[in-house]
Amino acid sequence: MISDGSLSGWGANHRYSVLVNSSDGYEDCWRPFFHLLKKYWPMLEVPIYLNTEHKNWKATNYPNLICTQVEKENRGQGRLTWSECLMLALEQIKTPLVLYFQEDYFIHQNVRHVLIEQASDYMVRNPEVSHIALTRHCSYGPYEAHSEPWLQTIGQNARYRISTQAALWRVDVLKSYLNSLENGWMFEVYGTWRANKRKDVFLSAKWDQMTGGPAIDYLHTGIIKGKWLSAIRPVFASNGIEVDFNRRGFYVPKNAYLHKLEVAQKLLKNPRHLLNQIFK
């Protein structure tokens, strides 16, 4: 299923790969995403996977980009869920760790390459560590002190202990938290419940200015419910990126109470799965 057989085995000498989790309907994000990735992380030289359904997209600034094309062999069997697509993409990765992105994490300042290398090395040397968050948009905490001053522990009962924000994951652990019935936001909610009951070590690289700021920074996030975040316009303009914003339009924030009600209604659409996650 890998788009270029000549890449087979590529990445054997790396600790981690980059996975940009996406779907074909977000193709308009790919060009600006990889433009900004190259500009703000020029030292990135690891295998890069773009999780697509059918498309085999090419990036001129990343000639070795691998499109997963996870729906390629699934014709006539119904569309795969978000979690099924992610699972199939993870099965293609040959490194023990994966740095997870989504296609609308538009980086707008220099990535702290040395810190990411330090984090990946730390995970390799400490196999009990399952996850290191690399952005200020990760768990809401609470956090606990860690023996390494540049790290903090994500508490056992932290809100969004499981997050889809930029982070290093041990590939086998990320797979173990996936449930084929779930989309991305369900994975964060139900995955956090599962993580509250498991003793996996979840860490975060500190992102305060005293420690140099986040390893990876971007607006949270470029697209919300299929619409552009209005704050992305100056980011694109300052980086010479032209996008037809009319195609998606701009997201209008909802009242916080209405948002919570909407989430609750979505969870109740599958009460059996909800109960299974509560009592599992």
PDB file of C-alpha atoms in Angstrom:
ATOM      1  CA  MET A   1       0.000   0.000   0.000  1.00  0.00           C
ATOM      2  CA  ILE A   2       3.030   2.307   0.234  1.00  0.00           C
ATOM      3  CA  SER A   3       3.055   4.587  -2.788  1.00  0.00           C
ATOM      4  CA  ASP A   4       6.709   4.068  -3.732  1.00  0.00           C
ATOM      5  CA  GLY A   5       8.235   0.629  -3.295  1.00  0.00           C
ATOM      6  CA  SER A   6      11.743   2.096  -3.462  1.00  0.00           C
ATOM      7  CA  LEU A   7      11.142   3.541   0.007  1.00  0.00           C
ATOM      8  CA  SER A   8      10.686   0.102   1.566  1.00  0.00           C
ATOM      9  CA  GLY A   9      12.755  -0.073   4.725  1.00  0.00           C
ATOM     10  CA  TRP A  10      13.401   3.664   4.716  1.00  0.00           C
ATOM     11  CA  GLY A  11      13.533   4.928   8.263  1.00  0.00           C
ATOM     12  CA  ALA A  12      15.331   1.950   9.773  1.00  0.00           C
ATOM     13  CA  ASN A  13      18.022   4.281  11.115  1.00  0.00           C
ATOM     14  CA  HIS A  14      15.557   6.772  12.627  1.00  0.00           C
ATOM     15  CA  ARG A  15      13.902   6.793  16.043  1.00  0.00           C
ATOM     16  CA  TYR A  16      10.684   8.341  14.783  1.00  0.00           C
ATOM     17  CA  SER A  17       8.621   9.074  11.699  1.00  0.00           C
ATOM     18  CA  VAL A  18       6.247  11.989  11.139  1.00  0.00           C
ATOM     19  CA  LEU A  19       2.601  11.137  10.461  1.00  0.00           C
ATOM     20  CA  VAL A  20       0.321  13.886   9.138  1.00  0.00           C
ATOM     21  CA  ASN A  21      -3.135  12.467   9.789  1.00  0.00           C
ATOM     22  CA  SER A  22      -5.585  13.681   7.165  1.00  0.00           C
ATOM     23  CA  SER A  23      -8.237  12.637   4.656  1.00  0.00           C
ATOM     24  CA  ASP A  24      -8.746  13.410   0.984  1.00  0.00           C
ATOM     25  CA  GLY A  25     -11.343  16.095   1.719  1.00  0.00           C
ATOM     26  CA  TYR A  26      -8.628  18.251   3.311  1.00  0.00           C
ATOM     27  CA  GLU A  27      -6.295  18.291   0.325  1.00  0.00           C
ATOM     28  CA  ASP A  28      -6.437  22.096   0.285  1.00  0.00           C
ATOM     29  CA  CYS A  29      -4.487  22.057   3.584  1.00  0.00           C
ATOM     30  CA  TRP A  30      -1.593  19.940   2.391  1.00  0.00           C
ATOM     31  CA  ARG A  31       0.302  22.530   0.351  1.00  0.00           C
ATOM     32  CA  PRO A  32       0.287  25.232   3.092  1.00  0.00           C
ATOM     33  CA  PHE A  33       1.041  22.645   5.791  1.00  0.00           C
ATOM     34  CA  PHE A  34       4.151  21.304   4.077  1.00  0.00           C
ATOM     35  CA  HIS A  35       5.262  24.789   3.008  1.00  0.00           C
ATOM     36  CA  LEU A  36       5.268  25.900   6.651  1.00  0.00           C
ATOM     37  CA  LEU A  37       6.795  22.624   7.870  1.00  0.00           C
ATOM     38  CA  LYS A  38       9.753  23.064   5.529  1.00  0.00           C
ATOM     39  CA  LYS A  39      10.186  26.743   6.420  1.00  0.00           C
ATOM     40  CA  TYR A  40      10.042  26.356  10.190  1.00  0.00           C
ATOM     41  CA  TRP A  41      11.619  22.919  10.501  1.00  0.00           C
ATOM     42  CA  PRO A  42      14.292  22.723   7.782  1.00  0.00           C
ATOM     43  CA  MET A  43      16.323  20.165   9.758  1.00  0.00           C
ATOM     44  CA  LEU A  44      13.554  17.550   9.596  1.00  0.00           C
ATOM     45  CA  GLU A  45      15.040  14.476   7.902  1.00  0.00           C
ATOM     46  CA  VAL A  46      12.912  11.503   8.922  1.00  0.00           C
ATOM     47  CA  PRO A  47      10.282   9.456   7.060  1.00  0.00           C
ATOM     48  CA  ILE A  48       7.111  11.495   6.552  1.00  0.00           C
ATOM     49  CA  TYR A  49       3.712   9.893   5.999  1.00  0.00           C
ATOM     50  CA  LEU A  50       0.584  11.706   4.828  1.00  0.00           C
ATOM     51  CA  ASN A  51      -2.508   9.710   5.778  1.00  0.00           C
ATOM     52  CA  THR A  52      -4.736   9.808   2.695  1.00  0.00           C
ATOM     53  CA  GLU A  53      -7.670   7.677   1.628  1.00  0.00           C
ATOM     54  CA  HIS A  54      -7.124   7.285  -2.132  1.00  0.00           C
ATOM     55  CA  LYS A  55      -4.932  10.195  -3.175  1.00  0.00           C
ATOM     56  CA  ASN A  56      -1.230   9.839  -3.920  1.00  0.00           C
ATOM     57  CA  TRP A  57      -0.252  13.488  -3.496  1.00  0.00           C
ATOM     58  CA  LYS A  58       3.249  14.801  -4.165  1.00  0.00           C
ATOM     59  CA  ALA A  59       5.093  17.594  -2.339  1.00  0.00           C
ATOM     60  CA  THR A  60       7.971  19.188  -4.244  1.00  0.00           C
ATOM     61  CA  ASN A  61       9.719  20.126  -0.979  1.00  0.00           C
ATOM     62  CA  TYR A  62       9.400  16.543   0.343  1.00  0.00           C
ATOM     63  CA  PRO A  63      10.125  14.178  -2.576  1.00  0.00           C
ATOM     64  CA  ASN A  64      10.172  11.151  -0.252  1.00  0.00           C
ATOM     65  CA  LEU A  65       6.723  11.831   1.204  1.00  0.00           C
ATOM     66  CA  ILE A  66       4.722   8.607   1.574  1.00  0.00           C
ATOM     67  CA  CYS A  67       0.948   8.724   1.056  1.00  0.00           C
ATOM     68  CA  THR A  68      -0.700   5.871   2.938  1.00  0.00           C
ATOM     69  CA  GLN A  69      -3.771   5.545   0.652  1.00  0.00           C
ATOM     70  CA  VAL A  70      -5.533   3.506   3.351  1.00  0.00           C
ATOM     71  CA  GLU A  71      -8.803   3.126   1.407  1.00  0.00           C
ATOM     72  CA  LYS A  72      -7.032   1.775  -1.657  1.00  0.00           C
ATOM     73  CA  GLU A  73      -7.789  -1.859  -0.857  1.00  0.00           C
ATOM     74  CA  ASN A  74     -11.143  -1.228   0.840  1.00  0.00           C
ATOM     75  CA  ARG A  75     -13.368  -0.642  -2.179  1.00  0.00           C
ATOM     76  CA  GLY A  76     -16.941  -1.804  -1.786  1.00  0.00           C
ATOM     77  CA  GLN A  77     -16.590  -2.379   1.964  1.00  0.00           C
ATOM     78  CA  GLY A  78     -17.871   0.992   3.194  1.00  0.00           C
ATOM     79  CA  ARG A  79     -15.859   3.993   4.263  1.00  0.00           C
ATOM     80  CA  LEU A  80     -13.366   3.444   7.054  1.00  0.00           C
ATOM     81  CA  THR A  81     -13.761   5.283  10.342  1.00  0.00           C
ATOM     82  CA  TRP A  82     -11.233   7.855  11.556  1.00  0.00           C
ATOM     83  CA  SER A  83      -9.705   5.298  13.930  1.00  0.00           C
ATOM     84  CA  GLU A  84      -9.534   2.560  11.280  1.00  0.00           C
ATOM     85  CA  CYS A  85      -7.734   4.939   8.899  1.00  0.00           C
ATOM     86  CA  LEU A  86      -5.251   5.891  11.612  1.00  0.00           C
ATOM     87  CA  MET A  87      -4.652   2.244  12.534  1.00  0.00           C
ATOM     88  CA  LEU A  88      -3.861   1.316   8.918  1.00  0.00           C
ATOM     89  CA  ALA A  89      -1.501   4.274   8.625  1.00  0.00           C
ATOM     90  CA  LEU A  90       0.335   3.268  11.809  1.00  0.00           C
ATOM     91  CA  GLU A  91       0.801  -0.227  10.430  1.00  0.00           C
ATOM     92  CA  GLN A  92       2.911   1.252   7.625  1.00  0.00           C
ATOM     93  CA  ILE A  93       5.323   3.028   9.967  1.00  0.00           C
ATOM     94  CA  LYS A  94       8.617   1.231  10.502  1.00  0.00           C
ATOM     95  CA  THR A  95      10.041   3.293  13.357  1.00  0.00           C
ATOM     96  CA  PRO A  96       9.245   2.613  17.051  1.00  0.00           C
ATOM     97  CA  LEU A  97       8.001   6.183  17.566  1.00  0.00           C
ATOM     98  CA  VAL A  98       5.728   8.457  15.588  1.00  0.00           C
ATOM     99  CA  LEU A  99       5.367  12.236  15.750  1.00  0.00           C
ATOM    100  CA  TYR A 100       1.653  12.831  15.235  1.00  0.00           C
ATOM    101  CA  PHE A 101       0.331  15.865  13.361  1.00  0.00           C
ATOM    102  CA  GLN A 102      -2.943  16.756  11.684  1.00  0.00           C
ATOM    103  CA  GLU A 103      -3.107  18.615   8.397  1.00  0.00           C
ATOM    104  CA  ASP A 104      -4.345  21.884   9.931  1.00  0.00           C
ATOM    105  CA  TYR A 105      -1.534  22.293  12.460  1.00  0.00           C
ATOM    106  CA  PHE A 106       0.008  25.202  10.575  1.00  0.00           C
ATOM    107  CA  ILE A 107       3.368  25.868  12.244  1.00  0.00           C
ATOM    108  CA  HIS A 108       4.123  29.589  12.536  1.00  0.00           C
ATOM    109  CA  GLN A 109       7.481  29.748  14.319  1.00  0.00           C
ATOM    110  CA  ASN A 110      10.740  27.818  14.361  1.00  0.00           C
ATOM    111  CA  VAL A 111      10.483  24.273  15.637  1.00  0.00           C
ATOM    112  CA  ARG A 112      12.869  23.389  18.462  1.00  0.00           C
ATOM    113  CA  HIS A 113      14.545  20.546  16.613  1.00  0.00           C
ATOM    114  CA  VAL A 114      17.083  19.785  19.338  1.00  0.00           C
ATOM    115  CA  LEU A 115      14.311  19.408  21.939  1.00  0.00           C
ATOM    116  CA  ILE A 116      12.386  16.966  19.737  1.00  0.00           C
ATOM    117  CA  GLU A 117      15.533  14.926  19.184  1.00  0.00           C
ATOM    118  CA  GLN A 118      16.108  14.974  22.942  1.00  0.00           C
ATOM    119  CA  ALA A 119      12.544  13.796  23.566  1.00  0.00           C
ATOM    120  CA  SER A 120      12.748  10.968  21.038  1.00  0.00           C
ATOM    121  CA  ASP A 121      16.083   9.838  22.477  1.00  0.00           C
ATOM    122  CA  TYR A 122      14.594   9.918  25.979  1.00  0.00           C
ATOM    123  CA  MET A 123      11.706   7.684  24.894  1.00  0.00           C
ATOM    124  CA  VAL A 124      14.060   5.185  23.291  1.00  0.00           C
ATOM    125  CA  ARG A 125      16.188   5.036  26.446  1.00  0.00           C
ATOM    126  CA  ASN A 126      13.125   4.840  28.708  1.00  0.00           C
ATOM    127  CA  PRO A 127      10.709   2.280  27.213  1.00  0.00           C
ATOM    128  CA  GLU A 128       8.156   2.868  29.962  1.00  0.00           C
ATOM    129  CA  VAL A 129       7.421   6.328  28.493  1.00  0.00           C
ATOM    130  CA  SER A 130       4.479   6.073  26.092  1.00  0.00           C
ATOM    131  CA  HIS A 131       3.968   9.662  24.989  1.00  0.00           C
ATOM    132  CA  ILE A 132       5.621  13.090  25.104  1.00  0.00           C
ATOM    133  CA  ALA A 133       3.451  16.068  24.147  1.00  0.00           C
ATOM    134  CA  LEU A 134       5.328  18.770  22.228  1.00  0.00           C
ATOM    135  CA  THR A 135       2.900  21.697  22.114  1.00  0.00           C
ATOM    136  CA  ARG A 136       1.033  24.019  24.462  1.00  0.00           C
ATOM    137  CA  HIS A 137      -2.264  22.656  23.105  1.00  0.00           C
ATOM    138  CA  CYS A 138      -2.037  19.252  24.762  1.00  0.00           C
ATOM    139  CA  SER A 139      -3.654  18.078  28.017  1.00  0.00           C
ATOM    140  CA  TYR A 140      -5.334  20.534  30.376  1.00  0.00           C
ATOM    141  CA  GLY A 141      -3.539  18.887  33.295  1.00  0.00           C
ATOM    142  CA  PRO A 142      -3.065  18.724  36.193  1.00  0.00           C
ATOM    143  CA  TYR A 143       0.645  18.134  35.752  1.00  0.00           C
ATOM    144  CA  GLU A 144       3.146  16.663  38.156  1.00  0.00           C
ATOM    145  CA  ALA A 145       6.874  17.251  38.589  1.00  0.00           C
ATOM    146  CA  HIS A 146       9.261  14.996  36.704  1.00  0.00           C
ATOM    147  CA  SER A 147      12.871  14.045  37.363  1.00  0.00           C
ATOM    148  CA  GLU A 148      13.905  15.746  34.110  1.00  0.00           C
ATOM    149  CA  PRO A 149      13.516  19.548  34.505  1.00  0.00           C
ATOM    150  CA  TRP A 150      12.399  20.008  30.869  1.00  0.00           C
ATOM    151  CA  LEU A 151       9.559  17.521  31.272  1.00  0.00           C
ATOM    152  CA  GLN A 152       6.361  17.327  33.295  1.00  0.00           C
ATOM    153  CA  THR A 153       4.117  14.336  33.935  1.00  0.00           C
ATOM    154  CA  ILE A 154       0.537  14.451  32.646  1.00  0.00           C
ATOM    155  CA  GLY A 155      -1.532  13.471  35.676  1.00  0.00           C
ATOM    156  CA  GLN A 156      -3.403  10.181  35.813  1.00  0.00           C
ATOM    157  CA  ASN A 157      -6.770  11.987  35.923  1.00  0.00           C
ATOM    158  CA  ALA A 158      -5.816  14.883  33.668  1.00  0.00           C
ATOM    159  CA  ARG A 159      -8.372  16.312  31.269  1.00  0.00           C
ATOM    160  CA  TYR A 160      -7.431  15.283  27.753  1.00  0.00           C
ATOM    161  CA  ARG A 161      -4.785  12.905  29.002  1.00  0.00           C
ATOM    162  CA  ILE A 162      -5.260  11.564  25.472  1.00  0.00           C
ATOM    163  CA  SER A 163      -4.941  14.345  22.915  1.00  0.00           C
ATOM    164  CA  THR A 164      -4.621  14.477  19.132  1.00  0.00           C
ATOM    165  CA  GLN A 165      -2.258  17.445  19.318  1.00  0.00           C
ATOM    166  CA  ALA A 166       1.373  17.274  18.181  1.00  0.00           C
ATOM    167  CA  ALA A 167       3.244  14.665  20.211  1.00  0.00           C
ATOM    168  CA  LEU A 168       5.652  11.768  20.096  1.00  0.00           C
ATOM    169  CA  TRP A 169       3.933   8.432  20.625  1.00  0.00           C
ATOM    170  CA  ARG A 170       5.185   4.919  20.968  1.00  0.00           C
ATOM    171  CA  VAL A 171       3.478   3.389  17.914  1.00  0.00           C
ATOM    172  CA  ASP A 172       2.261   0.242  19.656  1.00  0.00           C
ATOM    173  CA  VAL A 173       0.773   2.252  22.539  1.00  0.00           C
ATOM    174  CA  LEU A 174      -1.100   4.624  20.231  1.00  0.00           C
ATOM    175  CA  LYS A 175      -2.541   1.603  18.415  1.00  0.00           C
ATOM    176  CA  SER A 176      -3.662   0.111  21.724  1.00  0.00           C
ATOM    177  CA  TYR A 177      -5.809   3.152  22.545  1.00  0.00           C
ATOM    178  CA  LEU A 178      -7.686   3.170  19.235  1.00  0.00           C
ATOM    179  CA  ASN A 179     -11.224   1.855  18.926  1.00  0.00           C
ATOM    180  CA  SER A 180     -12.571   1.204  15.430  1.00  0.00           C
ATOM    181  CA  LEU A 181     -15.939   2.844  16.233  1.00  0.00           C
ATOM    182  CA  GLU A 182     -14.492   6.233  17.136  1.00  0.00           C
ATOM    183  CA  ASN A 183     -13.767   9.444  15.276  1.00  0.00           C
ATOM    184  CA  GLY A 184     -11.107  11.938  16.401  1.00  0.00           C
ATOM    185  CA  TRP A 185     -12.992  13.799  19.116  1.00  0.00           C
ATOM    186  CA  MET A 186     -14.454  10.530  20.469  1.00  0.00           C
ATOM    187  CA  PHE A 187     -10.915   9.173  20.654  1.00  0.00           C
ATOM    188  CA  GLU A 188      -9.896  12.122  22.820  1.00  0.00           C
ATOM    189  CA  VAL A 189     -12.903  11.749  25.141  1.00  0.00           C
ATOM    190  CA  TYR A 190     -13.107   7.971  25.401  1.00  0.00           C
ATOM    191  CA  GLY A 191      -9.348   7.516  24.986  1.00  0.00           C
ATOM    192  CA  THR A 192      -8.832   9.768  28.011  1.00  0.00           C
ATOM    193  CA  TRP A 193     -11.208   7.595  30.021  1.00  0.00           C
ATOM    194  CA  ARG A 194      -9.198   4.540  28.990  1.00  0.00           C
ATOM    195  CA  ALA A 195      -5.939   6.312  29.831  1.00  0.00           C
ATOM    196  CA  ASN A 196      -7.243   7.285  33.284  1.00  0.00           C
ATOM    197  CA  LYS A 197      -7.442   3.567  34.082  1.00  0.00           C
ATOM    198  CA  ARG A 198      -4.060   2.598  32.651  1.00  0.00           C
ATOM    199  CA  LYS A 199      -0.650   3.286  34.152  1.00  0.00           C
ATOM    200  CA  ASP A 200       1.127   4.340  30.976  1.00  0.00           C
ATOM    201  CA  VAL A 201       3.623   7.161  31.468  1.00  0.00           C
ATOM    202  CA  PHE A 202       2.425  10.286  29.656  1.00  0.00           C
ATOM    203  CA  LEU A 203       4.756  13.307  29.658  1.00  0.00           C
ATOM    204  CA  SER A 204       4.811  16.783  28.198  1.00  0.00           C
ATOM    205  CA  ALA A 205       7.781  18.917  27.254  1.00  0.00           C
ATOM    206  CA  LYS A 206       7.422  22.186  29.141  1.00  0.00           C
ATOM    207  CA  TRP A 207       6.313  25.123  26.986  1.00  0.00           C
ATOM    208  CA  ASP A 208       6.710  28.174  29.226  1.00  0.00           C
ATOM    209  CA  GLN A 209       9.099  30.928  28.151  1.00  0.00           C
ATOM    210  CA  MET A 210      11.550  30.084  30.951  1.00  0.00           C
ATOM    211  CA  THR A 211      12.174  26.745  29.227  1.00  0.00           C
ATOM    212  CA  GLY A 212      12.284  28.215  25.715  1.00  0.00           C
ATOM    213  CA  GLY A 213       8.640  27.906  24.695  1.00  0.00           C
ATOM    214  CA  PRO A 214       6.884  24.958  23.034  1.00  0.00           C
ATOM    215  CA  ALA A 215       8.809  22.568  20.820  1.00  0.00           C
ATOM    216  CA  ILE A 216       6.146  22.995  18.117  1.00  0.00           C
ATOM    217  CA  ASP A 217       3.743  25.929  17.946  1.00  0.00           C
ATOM    218  CA  TYR A 218       0.682  26.530  15.796  1.00  0.00           C
ATOM    219  CA  LEU A 219      -2.806  28.014  16.054  1.00  0.00           C
ATOM    220  CA  HIS A 220      -5.312  25.706  17.728  1.00  0.00           C
ATOM    221  CA  THR A 221      -6.348  24.737  15.069  1.00  0.00           C
ATOM    222  CA  GLY A 222      -6.397  25.969  11.480  1.00  0.00           C
ATOM    223  CA  ILE A 223      -9.768  24.400  10.688  1.00  0.00           C
ATOM    224  CA  ILE A 224     -12.704  23.885  13.059  1.00  0.00           C
ATOM    225  CA  LYS A 225     -15.728  21.840  11.949  1.00  0.00           C
ATOM    226  CA  GLY A 226     -14.641  22.142   8.337  1.00  0.00           C
ATOM    227  CA  LYS A 227     -14.283  25.949   8.460  1.00  0.00           C
ATOM    228  CA  TRP A 228     -11.159  28.106   8.538  1.00  0.00           C
ATOM    229  CA  LEU A 229     -10.113  29.705  11.805  1.00  0.00           C
ATOM    230  CA  SER A 230     -10.078  33.448  11.017  1.00  0.00           C
ATOM    231  CA  ALA A 231      -6.715  33.911  12.780  1.00  0.00           C
ATOM    232  CA  ILE A 232      -5.038  31.776  10.096  1.00  0.00           C
ATOM    233  CA  ARG A 233      -5.331  34.568   7.519  1.00  0.00           C
ATOM    234  CA  PRO A 234      -2.369  36.658   8.793  1.00  0.00           C
ATOM    235  CA  VAL A 235      -0.280  33.484   9.252  1.00  0.00           C
ATOM    236  CA  PHE A 236      -0.744  32.570   5.600  1.00  0.00           C
ATOM    237  CA  ALA A 237      -0.324  36.164   4.396  1.00  0.00           C
ATOM    238  CA  SER A 238       2.981  36.630   6.243  1.00  0.00           C
ATOM    239  CA  ASN A 239       4.289  33.399   4.727  1.00  0.00           C
ATOM    240  CA  GLY A 240       3.223  34.097   1.137  1.00  0.00           C
ATOM    241  CA  ILE A 241       0.512  31.422   1.087  1.00  0.00           C
ATOM    242  CA  GLU A 242      -2.574  32.045  -1.021  1.00  0.00           C
ATOM    243  CA  VAL A 243      -5.735  30.070  -0.250  1.00  0.00           C
ATOM    244  CA  ASP A 244      -9.321  30.360  -1.473  1.00  0.00           C
ATOM    245  CA  PHE A 245     -10.961  30.944   1.894  1.00  0.00           C
ATOM    246  CA  ASN A 246     -14.394  31.146   0.258  1.00  0.00           C
ATOM    247  CA  ARG A 247     -14.363  27.412  -0.378  1.00  0.00           C
ATOM    248  CA  ARG A 248     -14.745  26.618   3.330  1.00  0.00           C
ATOM    249  CA  GLY A 249     -15.711  29.925   4.863  1.00  0.00           C
ATOM    250  CA  PHE A 250     -14.798  30.891   8.421  1.00  0.00           C
ATOM    251  CA  TYR A 251     -15.779  29.262  11.683  1.00  0.00           C
ATOM    252  CA  VAL A 252     -18.129  31.180  13.959  1.00  0.00           C
ATOM    253  CA  PRO A 253     -17.594  30.168  17.624  1.00  0.00           C
ATOM    254  CA  LYS A 254     -20.574  28.760  19.486  1.00  0.00           C
ATOM    255  CA  ASN A 255     -21.708  29.506  23.003  1.00  0.00           C
ATOM    256  CA  ALA A 256     -19.697  27.288  25.407  1.00  0.00           C
ATOM    257  CA  TYR A 257     -22.874  25.809  26.906  1.00  0.00           C
ATOM    258  CA  LEU A 258     -24.279  24.965  23.479  1.00  0.00           C
ATOM    259  CA  HIS A 259     -20.963  23.385  22.516  1.00  0.00           C
ATOM    260  CA  LYS A 260     -21.038  21.097  25.579  1.00  0.00           C
ATOM    261  CA  LEU A 261     -24.655  20.185  24.837  1.00  0.00           C
ATOM    262  CA  GLU A 262     -23.735  19.332  21.266  1.00  0.00           C
ATOM    263  CA  VAL A 263     -20.890  17.069  22.451  1.00  0.00           C
ATOM    264  CA  ALA A 264     -23.228  15.288  24.879  1.00  0.00           C
ATOM    265  CA  GLN A 265     -25.790  14.723  22.126  1.00  0.00           C
ATOM    266  CA  LYS A 266     -23.129  13.232  19.871  1.00  0.00           C
ATOM    267  CA  LEU A 267     -21.945  10.856  22.598  1.00  0.00           C
ATOM    268  CA  LEU A 268     -25.532   9.718  23.174  1.00  0.00           C
ATOM    269  CA  LYS A 269     -25.950   8.773  19.523  1.00  0.00           C
ATOM    270  CA  ASN A 270     -24.222   5.486  20.326  1.00  0.00           C
ATOM    271  CA  PRO A 271     -25.350   4.726  23.902  1.00  0.00           C
ATOM    272  CA  ARG A 272     -24.028   1.163  23.830  1.00  0.00           C
ATOM    273  CA  HIS A 273     -20.498   2.334  23.070  1.00  0.00           C
ATOM    274  CA  LEU A 274     -20.847   5.100  25.685  1.00  0.00           C
ATOM    275  CA  LEU A 275     -21.845   2.581  28.364  1.00  0.00           C
ATOM    276  CA  ASN A 276     -19.071   0.208  27.316  1.00  0.00           C
ATOM    277  CA  GLN A 277     -16.501   2.967  27.842  1.00  0.00           C
ATOM    278  CA  ILE A 278     -17.964   3.970  31.198  1.00  0.00           C
ATOM    279  CA  PHE A 279     -18.014   0.468  32.646  1.00  0.00           C
ATOM    280  CA  LYS A 280     -15.094  -1.105  30.822  1.00  0.00           C
TER     281      LYS A 280
END
